[in-house]
Coordinates of N, CA and C in Angstrom, one line a residue:
M1 N 1.0 -0.8 0.0 CA -0.2 0.2 0.5 C 0.8 1.2 -0.2
A2 N 0.5 2.5 -1.0 CA 1.3 3.4 -0.9 C 1.1 4.4 0.1
R3 N 2.6 5.1 0.7 CA 2.3 5.8 2.1 C 1.7 7.1 1.5
H4 N 0.7 7.2 2.6 CA 0.2 8.7 1.8 C 1.4 9.9 2.4
P5 N 1.3 11.2 1.8 CA 2.2 12.3 2.1 C 1.9 12.8 3.3
R6 N 3.2 13.0 3.8 CA 2.7 13.3 5.3 C 3.6 15.1 5.5
I7 N 3.0 15.6 6.0 CA 3.2 17.1 6.7 C 3.5 17.0 8.2
L8 N 5.4 17.8 8.6 CA 5.7 18.0 9.9 C 5.0 19.1 10.2
L9 N 4.5 18.9 11.4 CA 4.3 19.7 12.3 C 4.7 20.1 13.8
T10 N 5.6 21.1 13.7 CA 6.5 20.6 15.1 C 5.8 22.0 15.8
G11 N 6.2 21.8 17.4 CA 5.7 22.7 18.7 C 7.0 22.7 19.5
F12 N 6.8 23.4 20.4 CA 8.1 23.3 21.3 C 7.4 23.0 23.0
E13 N 8.6 22.4 23.6 CA 8.2 22.1 24.8 C 8.2 23.8 25.6
V14 N 7.5 23.4 26.9 CA 7.5 24.2 27.9 C 8.5 25.0 28.2
F15 N 8.6 26.3 28.4 CA 9.8 27.2 28.5 C 9.7 28.4 29.3
G16 N 11.0 29.0 29.9 CA 10.8 30.1 30.2 C 9.9 30.4 31.6
G17 N 9.8 29.2 32.4 CA 8.7 29.6 33.5 C 7.4 29.5 33.3
H18 N 7.0 29.1 32.0 CA 5.8 28.8 31.6 C 5.3 27.5 31.8
R19 N 4.0 27.4 32.3 CA 3.3 26.0 32.5 C 2.8 25.5 31.3
F20 N 2.8 26.3 30.3 CA 1.5 25.7 28.9 C 2.5 26.5 27.6
N21 N 2.5 25.8 26.5 CA 3.1 26.4 25.4 C 2.1 26.1 24.4
P22 N 1.3 27.1 23.7 CA 0.2 26.7 23.0 C 1.1 26.1 21.6
S23 N 2.4 26.2 21.4 CA 2.8 25.6 20.0 C 2.9 23.9 20.5
Q24 N 3.2 23.6 21.4 CA 3.3 22.1 21.7 C 1.5 21.7 22.1
A25 N 0.6 22.3 22.6 CA -0.6 22.1 22.3 C -1.2 21.9 21.2
L26 N -1.0 22.6 20.4 CA -1.7 22.8 19.1 C -1.4 21.7 18.0
A27 N 0.2 21.5 18.3 CA 0.6 20.6 17.1 C 0.2 19.0 17.7
T28 N 0.2 19.1 19.0 CA -0.5 17.5 19.7 C -1.7 17.2 19.3
R29 N -2.7 18.4 19.3 CA -3.8 18.3 19.0 C -4.2 18.0 17.3
L30 N -3.1 18.5 16.5 CA -3.7 18.1 15.4 C -2.7 16.8 14.6
D31 N -2.0 16.2 15.2 CA -1.3 15.3 15.0 C -2.3 14.0 14.6
G32 N -2.2 13.7 13.5 CA -3.0 12.6 13.2 C -4.4 13.3 12.1
E33 N -4.4 14.9 12.1 CA -5.3 14.8 11.2 C -4.8 15.0 9.6
W34 N -5.8 15.4 8.9 CA -5.6 15.4 7.3 C -5.5 17.0 7.0
A35 N -4.7 17.3 5.8 CA -4.7 18.4 5.3 C -4.9 17.7 3.8
G36 N -6.4 17.9 2.9 CA -6.3 17.5 2.2 C -5.9 16.1 1.9
D37 N -4.8 15.7 0.9 CA -4.7 14.1 0.9 C -3.4 13.9 1.8
A38 N -3.0 15.1 2.6 CA -1.9 14.6 3.3 C -2.1 14.5 4.8
R39 N -1.3 13.7 5.5 CA -1.5 13.4 6.8 C -0.5 14.4 7.8
I40 N -1.0 15.0 9.0 CA -0.2 15.8 9.3 C 0.6 14.5 10.7
E41 N 1.6 15.1 10.9 CA 2.5 14.2 11.7 C 3.0 15.2 12.8
A42 N 2.8 15.2 14.3 CA 3.6 16.3 14.8 C 4.5 15.6 15.6
R43 N 5.5 16.6 16.0 CA 6.7 16.3 16.8 C 7.1 17.5 17.7
I44 N 7.4 17.6 18.9 CA 8.0 18.2 19.5 C 9.3 18.8 20.1
L45 N 9.7 19.5 19.9 CA 11.1 19.9 19.5 C 11.5 20.4 21.0
P46 N 12.5 19.7 21.5 CA 13.2 20.8 22.8 C 13.9 21.8 22.6
V47 N 13.5 22.9 24.1 CA 14.0 23.9 24.0 C 15.7 24.0 24.4
S48 N 16.1 23.7 23.6 CA 17.7 23.3 24.1 C 18.7 23.2 22.6
L49 N 19.6 24.1 22.4 CA 20.5 24.0 21.4 C 21.2 23.1 21.3
A50 N 21.6 22.1 22.3 CA 22.4 21.1 22.3 C 21.6 19.9 21.5
K51 N 20.4 19.8 21.8 CA 19.4 18.8 21.4 C 18.6 19.0 20.3
L52 N 18.5 20.2 19.5 CA 17.8 20.7 18.5 C 18.5 20.2 17.5
D53 N 19.4 19.8 16.8 CA 19.9 19.2 15.7 C 19.3 17.9 15.4
E54 N 19.7 17.3 16.7 CA 19.5 15.7 16.5 C 17.7 15.7 16.5
A55 N 17.1 16.6 17.4 CA 15.7 16.6 17.0 C 15.1 16.6 15.9
L56 N 15.8 17.6 14.7 CA 15.3 18.1 13.6 C 15.8 16.6 12.8
D57 N 17.1 16.1 12.7 CA 17.3 15.2 12.1 C 16.6 14.1 12.1
T58 N 16.1 13.7 13.1 CA 15.0 12.5 13.7 C 13.5 12.8 13.0
A59 N 13.2 14.0 13.5 CA 11.8 14.4 13.0 C 11.6 14.1 11.3
L60 N 12.5 14.7 10.7 CA 12.8 14.5 9.3 C 12.9 12.9 8.9
A61 N 13.6 12.3 9.2 CA 13.8 11.0 9.0 C 12.7 10.5 9.1
E62 N 11.8 10.3 10.3 CA 11.1 10.0 10.4 C 9.8 9.8 9.6
V63 N 9.3 11.4 9.5 CA 8.0 11.7 8.7 C 8.3 11.7 7.3
K64 N 9.6 12.2 6.7 CA 10.0 12.6 5.5 C 8.5 13.1 4.7
P65 N 8.6 14.4 5.0 CA 7.6 15.3 4.9 C 7.7 15.7 3.7
I66 N 6.4 16.3 3.1 CA 6.3 17.0 1.8 C 6.2 18.1 2.1
A67 N 6.2 18.7 3.4 CA 5.9 20.3 3.7 C 6.2 20.3 5.3
V68 N 6.7 21.2 5.7 CA 6.9 21.1 7.0 C 6.3 22.7 7.9
V69 N 5.6 22.9 8.6 CA 5.1 24.0 9.5 C 5.2 23.7 10.9
A70 N 6.4 25.0 11.4 CA 6.8 25.0 12.5 C 6.2 25.9 13.2
L71 N 5.8 25.8 14.5 CA 5.1 26.6 15.6 C 5.8 26.7 17.0
G72 N 5.6 28.3 17.0 CA 6.2 28.7 18.6 C 6.0 29.8 19.2
L73 N 6.2 30.1 20.3 CA 5.6 30.7 21.5 C 6.4 32.3 21.1
A74 N 5.4 33.4 21.0 CA 6.3 34.9 21.1 C 5.1 35.4 21.8
E75 N 6.1 35.7 23.2 CA 5.6 36.1 24.5 C 4.5 37.5 24.3
R76 N 5.1 38.0 23.5 CA 4.7 39.6 23.4 C 3.8 39.8 21.8
E77 N 3.3 39.0 21.6 CA 2.7 38.9 19.9 C 1.1 39.1 20.4
S78 N 0.5 39.6 19.4 CA -1.3 40.0 19.6 C -1.7 39.2 18.5
V79 N -0.8 38.5 17.5 CA -1.7 38.0 16.2 C -1.0 36.6 15.9
I80 N -1.3 36.3 14.7 CA -0.7 35.0 14.3 C 0.5 35.7 13.3
R81 N 1.5 35.3 13.7 CA 2.9 36.1 13.1 C 3.7 34.9 11.9
L82 N 3.8 35.4 10.6 CA 4.1 34.5 9.9 C 5.5 35.2 9.4
E83 N 6.5 33.7 9.7 CA 7.9 34.5 9.8 C 8.3 33.9 8.3
S84 N 8.9 35.4 7.9 CA 9.3 35.1 6.6 C 10.9 34.9 6.5
T85 N 11.6 35.1 7.4 CA 13.4 34.9 7.3 C 14.0 34.3 8.4
A86 N 14.8 33.3 8.4 CA 15.3 33.1 9.5 C 16.8 33.6 9.1
Y87 N 17.5 33.7 10.8 CA 19.0 34.1 10.5 C 20.1 33.1 10.9
N88 N 20.7 33.7 11.0 CA 22.1 32.7 11.3 C 23.0 33.3 12.3
E89 N 22.0 33.5 13.1 CA 22.5 34.1 14.7 C 21.9 33.6 15.6
L90 N 22.5 33.4 16.8 CA 22.1 32.9 18.4 C 22.1 34.3 19.1
D91 N 21.0 34.8 20.2 CA 21.2 35.9 20.9 C 20.1 35.5 21.9
F92 N 20.1 34.7 22.6 CA 19.3 34.5 24.0 C 18.9 35.5 24.8
R93 N 17.8 36.1 25.0 CA 17.4 36.7 26.0 C 17.3 36.2 27.5
I94 N 16.9 34.8 27.1 CA 16.7 34.0 28.8 C 17.5 33.0 28.2
P95 N 17.9 31.8 29.0 CA 18.3 30.5 28.7 C 17.5 29.5 28.4
D96 N 18.1 28.5 27.6 CA 17.3 27.7 27.1 C 17.1 26.7 28.2
N97 N 16.7 25.6 27.9 CA 15.9 25.1 29.4 C 17.2 23.8 29.5
D98 N 18.0 24.1 29.1 CA 19.5 23.2 29.8 C 19.9 24.3 30.5
G99 N 19.5 25.3 30.7 CA 20.1 26.5 31.5 C 21.1 27.5 30.7
K100 N 21.4 27.5 29.4 CA 22.5 28.0 28.6 C 22.1 29.2 27.9
K101 N 22.8 30.0 27.9 CA 22.4 31.4 27.4 C 23.5 31.5 26.1
R102 N 23.0 31.6 24.8 CA 24.2 31.5 23.4 C 24.3 33.1 23.0
K103 N 25.1 32.8 22.3 CA 25.3 34.0 21.5 C 26.3 33.5 20.5
G104 N 26.3 34.1 19.2 CA 27.3 33.8 18.0 C 26.3 33.4 16.9
K105 N 27.0 32.4 15.9 CA 26.3 32.2 14.6 C 25.7 30.6 14.8
I106 N 24.7 30.0 14.1 CA 24.2 28.9 14.0 C 25.0 27.9 13.0
D107 N 25.2 28.5 12.3 CA 26.2 27.8 11.5 C 27.4 28.5 10.8
K108 N 28.9 28.3 11.5 CA 29.9 29.3 10.9 C 29.8 29.1 9.3
A109 N 29.3 28.0 8.7 CA 29.6 28.1 7.0 C 28.2 28.9 6.4
G110 N 27.5 28.9 7.1 CA 26.0 28.9 6.5 C 25.7 30.5 6.2
P111 N 24.9 30.5 5.1 CA 24.7 32.2 5.1 C 23.9 33.0 6.1
A112 N 23.6 34.2 5.9 CA 23.1 35.1 6.8 C 21.8 34.8 7.0
T113 N 21.0 34.9 6.0 CA 19.7 34.3 6.2 C 19.2 33.2 5.4
R114 N 18.3 32.4 5.6 CA 17.3 31.8 4.5 C 15.9 31.9 4.5
Q115 N 15.2 31.9 3.7 CA 13.8 32.5 3.4 C 12.8 31.2 3.4
S116 N 11.8 31.7 4.4 CA 10.7 30.4 4.4 C 10.4 30.4 3.1
T117 N 9.9 29.2 2.6 CA 9.1 28.7 1.4 C 7.8 28.3 1.8
F118 N 7.0 28.3 2.4 CA 5.8 28.1 2.3 C 5.2 29.6 2.1
P119 N 3.9 29.2 1.6 CA 3.2 29.9 1.0 C 2.7 31.5 1.8
I120 N 3.3 32.1 2.4 CA 3.0 33.1 3.2 C 1.9 34.4 2.5
P121 N 1.6 34.9 1.5 CA 0.7 35.4 1.1 C -0.7 34.8 1.0
A122 N -0.7 33.4 0.9 CA -1.8 32.8 0.6 C -2.5 32.3 1.8
I123 N -1.5 32.2 2.7 CA -1.5 32.0 4.3 C -2.4 33.1 4.9
R124 N -1.5 33.9 4.7 CA -2.2 35.6 5.5 C -3.8 35.8 4.7
K125 N -3.9 35.7 3.5 CA -5.0 36.0 3.0 C -6.1 34.9 3.7
A126 N -5.8 33.6 3.8 CA -6.9 32.9 4.3 C -6.9 33.2 5.8
L127 N -6.3 33.5 6.4 CA -6.2 33.7 7.7 C -7.3 35.0 8.0
L128 N -7.2 35.8 7.2 CA -7.3 37.2 7.2 C -9.0 37.1 6.9
A129 N -9.2 36.5 5.9 CA -10.6 36.1 4.9 C -11.5 35.3 6.3
A130 N -10.8 34.3 7.4 CA -11.5 33.8 8.5 C -11.5 34.5 9.3
G131 N -11.5 36.0 9.5 CA -11.3 36.9 10.5 C -10.4 36.5 11.7
I132 N -9.3 35.9 11.1 CA -8.3 35.8 12.0 C -7.1 36.6 11.7
P133 N -6.6 37.3 13.0 CA -5.6 38.6 12.5 C -4.2 38.1 12.4
A134 N -3.7 38.5 11.3 CA -2.1 37.6 11.6 C -1.6 38.8 10.4
R135 N -0.3 38.6 10.7 CA 0.6 39.5 9.8 C 2.2 38.8 9.7
V136 N 2.7 39.4 8.6 CA 3.7 38.5 8.2 C 5.3 39.5 9.1
S137 N 5.9 38.6 9.5 CA 7.2 39.3 10.1 C 8.5 38.9 9.7
D138 N 9.7 39.8 9.7 CA 11.1 39.2 9.3 C 11.8 39.3 10.3
D139 N 11.4 38.9 11.4 CA 12.3 39.2 12.9 C 11.5 37.9 13.5
P140 N 12.2 36.9 13.6 CA 11.7 35.5 14.4 C 12.4 35.7 15.7
G141 N 13.3 36.7 15.8 CA 13.8 36.7 17.4 C 15.4 35.7 16.9
R142 N 15.7 35.7 18.1 CA 17.6 35.0 17.9 C 17.3 33.8 19.1
F143 N 16.3 33.3 19.3 CA 16.3 32.0 20.0 C 15.8 30.8 19.7
L144 N 15.5 29.7 20.3 CA 15.2 28.3 19.2 C 14.4 28.6 18.1
C145 N 13.5 29.4 18.4 CA 12.9 29.5 17.2 C 13.2 29.8 15.8
N146 N 13.9 30.8 15.8 CA 14.5 31.2 14.8 C 15.8 30.1 14.3
A147 N 16.3 29.5 15.3 CA 17.3 28.4 15.1 C 16.7 27.1 14.4
A148 N 15.5 26.5 15.0 CA 14.9 25.8 14.3 C 14.3 26.0 13.0
L149 N 13.8 27.1 12.7 CA 13.6 27.4 11.0 C 14.7 27.5 10.2
Y150 N 16.0 28.1 11.0 CA 17.2 28.0 9.8 C 17.6 26.7 9.8
G151 N 17.4 25.9 10.6 CA 17.8 24.4 10.5 C 17.2 23.9 9.6
L152 N 16.0 24.0 9.7 CA 14.9 23.0 8.6 C 15.1 23.8 7.3
L153 N 15.4 24.6 7.3 CA 15.3 25.4 5.7 C 16.5 24.7 5.2
A154 N 17.8 25.0 6.2 CA 19.1 24.3 5.3 C 19.1 22.9 5.3
R155 N 18.1 22.1 5.6 CA 18.0 20.6 5.6 C 17.1 20.4 4.5
L156 N 15.9 21.4 4.1 CA 15.4 21.0 3.3 C 15.8 21.4 2.0
G157 N 16.3 22.5 1.9 CA 16.0 23.6 0.6 C 14.9 23.9 0.1
R158 N 14.8 24.3 -1.5 CA 13.7 24.9 -1.9 C 12.8 23.8 -2.4
G159 N 12.8 22.8 -2.2 CA 11.8 21.8 -2.5 C 10.6 21.7 -1.7
V160 N 10.8 22.0 -0.4 CA 9.8 21.3 0.3 C 9.4 22.6 1.0
P161 N 8.1 22.8 1.0 CA 7.4 24.4 1.7 C 7.6 24.1 3.2
C162 N 8.7 25.1 3.9 CA 8.5 25.2 5.2 C 8.3 26.2 5.8
G163 N 8.0 26.8 6.9 CA 7.7 27.9 7.4 C 7.5 27.8 9.3
F164 N 7.6 29.0 9.8 CA 7.5 29.1 10.9 C 6.2 29.8 11.2
V165 N 5.5 29.9 12.6 CA 4.3 30.6 12.5 C 4.3 30.9 14.5
H166 N 4.7 31.8 14.7 CA 4.6 32.6 16.1 C 3.4 32.7 16.5
L167 N 2.9 32.2 17.9 CA 1.9 32.3 18.0 C 1.7 33.2 19.6
P168 N 0.8 34.0 20.2 CA 0.2 34.5 21.0 C 0.2 33.8 22.2
R169 N 0.3 34.4 23.4 CA -0.2 33.6 24.6 C -1.5 33.5 24.7
T170 N -2.0 32.4 25.4 CA -3.5 32.3 25.6 C -4.3 33.2 26.5
P171 N -5.1 33.2 26.7 CA -5.8 34.1 27.6 C -5.6 33.4 29.0
E172 N -5.3 32.4 29.2 CA -5.3 31.6 30.9 C -3.7 31.9 30.7
M173 N -3.2 31.8 30.0 CA -1.6 32.3 30.5 C -1.4 33.9 30.6
V174 N -2.2 34.9 30.1 CA -1.9 36.3 30.5 C -2.7 36.4 31.8
A175 N -4.0 35.5 32.4 CA -4.5 35.6 33.6 C -3.4 34.8 34.6
G176 N -2.9 33.9 34.0 CA -2.1 33.3 35.1 C -0.8 34.7 35.7
L177 N -0.3 35.3 34.8 CA 0.5 36.4 34.8 C 0.3 37.4 35.9
L178 N -0.7 38.0 35.6 CA -1.8 38.9 36.3 C -2.2 38.4 37.8
K179 N -2.3 37.1 38.0 CA -2.7 36.8 39.2 C -1.4 36.7 40.3
K180 N -0.2 36.4 39.3 CA 0.7 36.7 40.3 C 1.7 38.1 40.3
D181 N 1.0 39.1 39.5 CA 1.4 40.3 39.3 C 0.5 41.4 39.2
P182 N -0.6 41.8 40.0 CA -1.7 42.3 39.3 C -1.1 43.7 38.8
E183 N 0.0 43.9 39.2 CA 0.6 45.5 38.6 C 1.0 45.6 37.3
S184 N 0.9 44.3 36.8 CA 1.7 43.9 35.4 C 1.5 45.3 34.2
D185 N 2.0 45.4 33.7 CA 2.4 46.4 32.6 C 1.4 46.3 31.6
P186 N 0.4 46.5 31.3 CA -0.5 45.8 30.0 C -0.2 45.8 29.0
V187 N 0.5 46.5 28.5 CA 1.6 46.3 27.0 C 2.3 45.5 27.1
G188 N 1.9 44.5 26.0 CA 2.7 43.2 25.7 C 1.8 42.1 26.7
L189 N 0.5 42.1 27.0 CA -0.3 41.4 27.4 C -1.7 40.9 27.0
A190 N -1.3 40.7 25.4 CA -2.2 40.3 24.1 C -2.2 38.8 24.7
S191 N -3.1 38.5 24.3 CA -3.5 37.3 24.0 C -4.7 36.7 22.8
M192 N -4.4 35.3 22.8 CA -5.3 34.7 21.7 C -5.8 33.6 22.2
G193 N -7.1 33.3 22.2 CA -7.6 32.0 22.5 C -7.3 31.0 21.8
L194 N -7.4 29.7 22.5 CA -6.3 28.3 21.7 C -7.6 27.9 20.5
R195 N -8.6 28.3 20.7 CA -9.6 27.8 19.8 C -9.5 28.4 18.1
V196 N -9.2 29.9 18.6 CA -8.6 30.5 17.1 C -7.3 30.3 16.9
Q197 N -6.5 30.3 17.7 CA -5.2 29.6 17.1 C -4.7 28.3 16.9
L198 N -6.5 27.6 16.7 CA -5.8 26.0 16.2 C -7.1 26.2 14.8
A199 N -7.8 26.8 14.7 CA -8.3 27.2 13.3 C -7.3 27.7 12.6
A200 N -6.6 28.8 12.9 CA -5.3 29.6 12.2 C -4.3 28.2 11.6
I201 N -3.9 27.5 12.7 CA -3.0 26.6 12.2 C -3.4 25.4 11.3
R202 N -4.7 25.2 11.4 CA -5.2 24.6 10.5 C -5.5 24.8 8.9
L203 N -5.7 26.2 8.6 CA -5.6 27.5 7.7 C -4.3 27.1 7.2
T204 N -3.4 27.1 8.0 CA -2.0 27.4 7.6 C -1.4 26.3 7.0
V205 N -1.6 25.2 7.6 CA -1.5 23.7 7.1 C -1.9 23.5 5.5
A206 N -3.3 24.0 5.7 CA -4.0 23.9 4.3 C -3.5 24.0 3.4
E207 N -3.3 25.4 3.7 CA -2.6 26.1 2.4 C -1.1 25.3 2.1
T208 N -0.5 25.4 3.1 CA 0.7 24.8 2.7 C 0.9 23.7 2.0
A209 N -0.2 22.5 2.2 CA -0.2 21.3 1.9 C -0.7 21.7 0.0
R210 N -1.8 22.7 0.2 CA -1.8 22.3 -1.1 C -0.8 23.3 -2.3
K211 N 0.2 24.0 -1.4 CA 1.2 24.2 -2.5 C 2.2 23.1 -2.6
A212 N 2.4 22.2 -1.3 CA 3.2 21.0 -1.6 C 2.4 20.2 -2.7
L213 N 1.4 19.6 -2.7 CA 0.7 18.8 -3.5 C 0.7 19.0 -4.9
K214 N 0.8 20.6 -5.5 CA 0.5 20.7 -6.7 C 1.4 19.8 -7.6

């Protein structure tokens, strides 16, 4: 029996003192769903630079995807953020889950940037048509999200659509912060419900699958 095409959907572990990461929850929730004729397979990546390369290699070897959509949390983001560019840079604002802060290049021999290859204009159009706020960004930070996108694009080349989506915090996450500190600065405390985020990622994967299956 022929193997169905697969789409790799990645999220990240909990990190940075949070008890929840929407990228992990959404990837887990969508694992096994279908996007057209392609099946979604989810993998959760470690928030560890030392372990990231092996995790990416293993995920790609196991899934053999026709497309990749990677997810991560952007703590101060208010909308779905589609990342256009990955940078050959590390500059951790906080330690990773190994307690390490890193600064420097991801790949000493690699190019300064790599461009996402999933269909950003089509994804953004679909999200806005569905009433889901979304924007395109050329700054994914310099933490593990950027490193994962840079590493995926290096491994896949131009032939496999691949991109990264940054997600806002959920209302529950923001409520937890306000319980701890009622005087928290309201700037940067935007949130988006997990159901809306789930709909957004379904649309993102569907548009990416459409491009891959052409």
